[in-house]
Amino acid sequence: MEEKKTKTSGRKDAIGVKIQAWRKRKGLTQDALAKKADIPYTTLAKIESGVINNPSLQTMMKIAEGLEASLDDLTKDL
């Protein structure tokens, strides 16, 4: 059976695309999420743009907490 691909599967910037979608659904700016997650704004911007495509577990946990989401929410279907 062929695996169903999502919009983000296989993309180098997939995690950033997913975080950005969650952030927009929550009505947050990059600056607001960075502050809630206690991470530098530039780090979040680099993740969303794909410059950083493999953020640390600690950073991902902070972003998930800032989005009131789970790590699974942010990483499933990648």
PDB file of C-alpha atoms in Angstrom:
ATOM      1  CA  MET A   1       0.000   0.000   0.000  1.00  0.00           C
ATOM      2  CA  GLU A   2       1.359   3.412  -0.951  1.00  0.00           C
ATOM      3  CA  GLU A   3       2.047   5.829   1.922  1.00  0.00           C
ATOM      4  CA  LYS A   4      -0.143   8.898   1.853  1.00  0.00           C
ATOM      5  CA  LYS A   5       1.969  12.063   1.749  1.00  0.00           C
ATOM      6  CA  THR A   6       1.002  15.184   3.631  1.00  0.00           C
ATOM      7  CA  LYS A   7       1.799  18.714   2.563  1.00  0.00           C
ATOM      8  CA  THR A   8       4.873  18.673   4.773  1.00  0.00           C
ATOM      9  CA  SER A   9       6.146  15.105   4.482  1.00  0.00           C
ATOM     10  CA  GLY A  10       9.554  14.903   2.889  1.00  0.00           C
ATOM     11  CA  ARG A  11      10.114  18.644   2.991  1.00  0.00           C
ATOM     12  CA  LYS A  12      13.337  19.916   4.478  1.00  0.00           C
ATOM     13  CA  ASP A  13      11.433  22.739   6.226  1.00  0.00           C
ATOM     14  CA  ALA A  14       8.528  20.518   7.320  1.00  0.00           C
ATOM     15  CA  ILE A  15       8.813  21.197  11.044  1.00  0.00           C
ATOM     16  CA  GLY A  16       8.919  24.944  10.427  1.00  0.00           C
ATOM     17  CA  VAL A  17       5.861  24.806   8.194  1.00  0.00           C
ATOM     18  CA  LYS A  18       3.994  22.862  10.858  1.00  0.00           C
ATOM     19  CA  ILE A  19       4.992  25.251  13.669  1.00  0.00           C
ATOM     20  CA  GLN A  20       4.015  28.241  11.557  1.00  0.00           C
ATOM     21  CA  ALA A  21       0.593  26.742  10.826  1.00  0.00           C
ATOM     22  CA  TRP A  22      -0.009  26.069  14.530  1.00  0.00           C
ATOM     23  CA  ARG A  23       1.172  29.581  15.426  1.00  0.00           C
ATOM     24  CA  LYS A  24      -1.173  31.206  12.923  1.00  0.00           C
ATOM     25  CA  ARG A  25      -4.106  29.055  14.084  1.00  0.00           C
ATOM     26  CA  LYS A  26      -3.454  30.306  17.613  1.00  0.00           C
ATOM     27  CA  GLY A  27      -3.377  33.898  16.359  1.00  0.00           C
ATOM     28  CA  LEU A  28       0.192  34.485  17.524  1.00  0.00           C
ATOM     29  CA  THR A  29       2.956  36.490  15.909  1.00  0.00           C
ATOM     30  CA  GLN A  30       6.460  35.079  15.793  1.00  0.00           C
ATOM     31  CA  ASP A  31       7.460  37.553  18.488  1.00  0.00           C
ATOM     32  CA  ALA A  32       4.558  36.568  20.766  1.00  0.00           C
ATOM     33  CA  LEU A  33       5.274  32.846  20.414  1.00  0.00           C
ATOM     34  CA  ALA A  34       8.999  33.360  20.968  1.00  0.00           C
ATOM     35  CA  LYS A  35       8.227  35.200  24.210  1.00  0.00           C
ATOM     36  CA  LYS A  36       5.717  32.543  25.364  1.00  0.00           C
ATOM     37  CA  ALA A  37       8.206  29.797  24.527  1.00  0.00           C
ATOM     38  CA  ASP A  38      11.127  31.689  26.080  1.00  0.00           C
ATOM     39  CA  ILE A  39      13.287  31.297  22.985  1.00  0.00           C
ATOM     40  CA  PRO A  40      14.975  33.966  20.857  1.00  0.00           C
ATOM     41  CA  TYR A  41      12.771  35.439  18.118  1.00  0.00           C
ATOM     42  CA  THR A  42      15.545  34.764  15.606  1.00  0.00           C
ATOM     43  CA  THR A  43      15.559  31.057  16.486  1.00  0.00           C
ATOM     44  CA  LEU A  44      11.824  30.753  15.832  1.00  0.00           C
ATOM     45  CA  ALA A  45      12.123  32.708  12.583  1.00  0.00           C
ATOM     46  CA  LYS A  46      14.950  30.428  11.412  1.00  0.00           C
ATOM     47  CA  ILE A  47      12.966  27.296  12.273  1.00  0.00           C
ATOM     48  CA  GLU A  48       9.862  28.527  10.441  1.00  0.00           C
ATOM     49  CA  SER A  49      11.883  29.525   7.374  1.00  0.00           C
ATOM     50  CA  GLY A  50      13.751  26.205   7.249  1.00  0.00           C
ATOM     51  CA  VAL A  51      17.200  27.611   8.041  1.00  0.00           C
ATOM     52  CA  ILE A  52      17.101  25.456  11.173  1.00  0.00           C
ATOM     53  CA  ASN A  53      15.437  22.208  10.124  1.00  0.00           C
ATOM     54  CA  ASN A  54      16.376  20.041  13.099  1.00  0.00           C
ATOM     55  CA  PRO A  55      15.734  22.065  16.271  1.00  0.00           C
ATOM     56  CA  SER A  56      16.774  20.614  19.622  1.00  0.00           C
ATOM     57  CA  LEU A  57      14.322  18.658  21.726  1.00  0.00           C
ATOM     58  CA  GLN A  58      14.477  21.381  24.376  1.00  0.00           C
ATOM     59  CA  THR A  59      13.552  24.055  21.824  1.00  0.00           C
ATOM     60  CA  MET A  60      10.730  21.914  20.449  1.00  0.00           C
ATOM     61  CA  MET A  61       9.366  21.341  23.950  1.00  0.00           C
ATOM     62  CA  LYS A  62       9.384  25.090  24.616  1.00  0.00           C
ATOM     63  CA  ILE A  63       7.616  25.820  21.322  1.00  0.00           C
ATOM     64  CA  ALA A  64       5.018  23.123  21.982  1.00  0.00           C
ATOM     65  CA  GLU A  65       4.366  24.582  25.427  1.00  0.00           C
ATOM     66  CA  GLY A  66       4.055  28.071  23.954  1.00  0.00           C
ATOM     67  CA  LEU A  67       1.515  26.758  21.449  1.00  0.00           C
ATOM     68  CA  GLU A  68      -0.311  24.738  24.117  1.00  0.00           C
ATOM     69  CA  ALA A  69       0.319  21.679  21.958  1.00  0.00           C
ATOM     70  CA  SER A  70       2.137  18.392  22.400  1.00  0.00           C
ATOM     71  CA  LEU A  71       5.359  17.369  20.699  1.00  0.00           C
ATOM     72  CA  ASP A  72       3.297  14.732  18.917  1.00  0.00           C
ATOM     73  CA  ASP A  73       1.004  17.454  17.533  1.00  0.00           C
ATOM     74  CA  LEU A  74       4.023  19.204  16.039  1.00  0.00           C
ATOM     75  CA  THR A  75       5.837  16.151  14.725  1.00  0.00           C
ATOM     76  CA  LYS A  76       3.227  13.673  13.522  1.00  0.00           C
ATOM     77  CA  ASP A  77       3.021  13.191   9.759  1.00  0.00           C
ATOM     78  CA  LEU A  78       6.499  14.603   9.146  1.00  0.00           C
TER      79      LEU A  78
END
